[in-house]
Amino acid sequence: MILPENAKSIVPSDNSAVIEQTAANDTNDHKDIDVTVSDNGINLATIFEPYFRPDENTIVCGALDDEKVTALAAAGVELVLNLQPDDELSFDERAAVERAGMYYEQLPISGTQDLKQLKILAFDNMLRQYHGKKIAMHCGSGNRVGAAMALRAGWLRGRKMDTAMERGRSHGLTKLAEEVHNRLLVPR
C-alpha cells in the first residue's frame, strides 16, 4: 500500500495496537504494517487528506463528511473523536457517526486558548474510556489532534520534550508545534 508522504503506517514492535500501550511506549521502535488488512480492505489513505496513521488502531484526519464517516465505519472504526467546535462543522456529524454505528465524542479545541491542562485531561479521559478500540480522531487538519497528543505525552505521561513532540507530529502536529513546545517547557 502506498501512503501519502505525511502518513505513517506503524505499530509498536510488540504488535500491541492499543492506545495506552502505544502512549506508554513512546519509542521509535516500530515496524511497518499493511493497515488495509485491519481496515477491512479499505485504503483510507486514498479517502482522507490529510491522513496520519500513528498505529494500527489510530487514524488521524481532517474534517469529515458523510462519505468519510461511512468509510470509517466500513473500516471498522468504533469511535470518532472530534476536536472541532460546532461552528466549524458543515453537517450533523454526531448523527452521521451514530447512524453508522460508531461512538461519537466531541471535545472542542478552537485554538491555542483551548490547549490547557483541563482540556488535555478530558482528552486523556476519552482515550482511556475507549481503551483498545479502533478510533478516528480529527479536527480541521489533524494539527489540533497532534497538539493534544503531544501535550498529553508531555504533561500527563511525563515524556521528554523530543518524545512528546514526535508523538504530536505522528498525529498531525504542524502549525501549532512552536506553541506546544513552549507549553511543554512549563512544568505541570
Tab-separated table of C-alpha atoms in Angstrom, residues 44 46-50 61-75 77 80 91 97 100 102 136 140:
chain	number	residue	atom	x	y	z
A	44	LEU	CA	-8.246	5.045	3.924
A	46	THR	CA	-6.958	7.366	-0.673
A	47	ILE	CA	-10.024	8.861	1.041
A	48	PHE	CA	-8.533	11.218	3.619
A	49	GLU	CA	-6.260	14.214	3.172
A	50	PRO	CA	-4.553	14.798	5.484
A	61	CYS	CA	-7.519	13.050	9.675
A	62	GLY	CA	-9.071	16.354	8.757
A	63	ALA	CA	-12.740	17.329	8.740
A	64	LEU	CA	-15.340	14.676	7.961
A	65	ASP	CA	-18.353	14.491	5.688
A	66	ASP	CA	-20.985	11.755	5.197
A	67	GLU	CA	-18.802	9.782	2.754
A	68	LYS	CA	-15.810	9.806	5.097
A	69	VAL	CA	-17.963	8.736	8.056
A	70	THR	CA	-19.237	5.799	6.001
A	71	ALA	CA	-15.655	4.836	5.058
A	72	LEU	CA	-14.547	4.925	8.703
A	73	ALA	CA	-17.443	2.693	9.754
A	74	ALA	CA	-16.701	0.231	6.930
A	75	ALA	CA	-13.036	0.162	8.029
A	77	VAL	CA	-13.648	2.294	13.419
A	80	VAL	CA	-14.901	9.123	16.200
A	91	PHE	CA	-23.183	18.785	8.815
A	97	VAL	CA	-21.455	8.826	13.139
A	100	ALA	CA	-23.152	4.487	11.030
A	102	MET	CA	-19.925	4.196	15.881
A	136	ALA	CA	-10.509	8.101	14.330
A	140	GLY	CA	-9.765	20.517	10.508
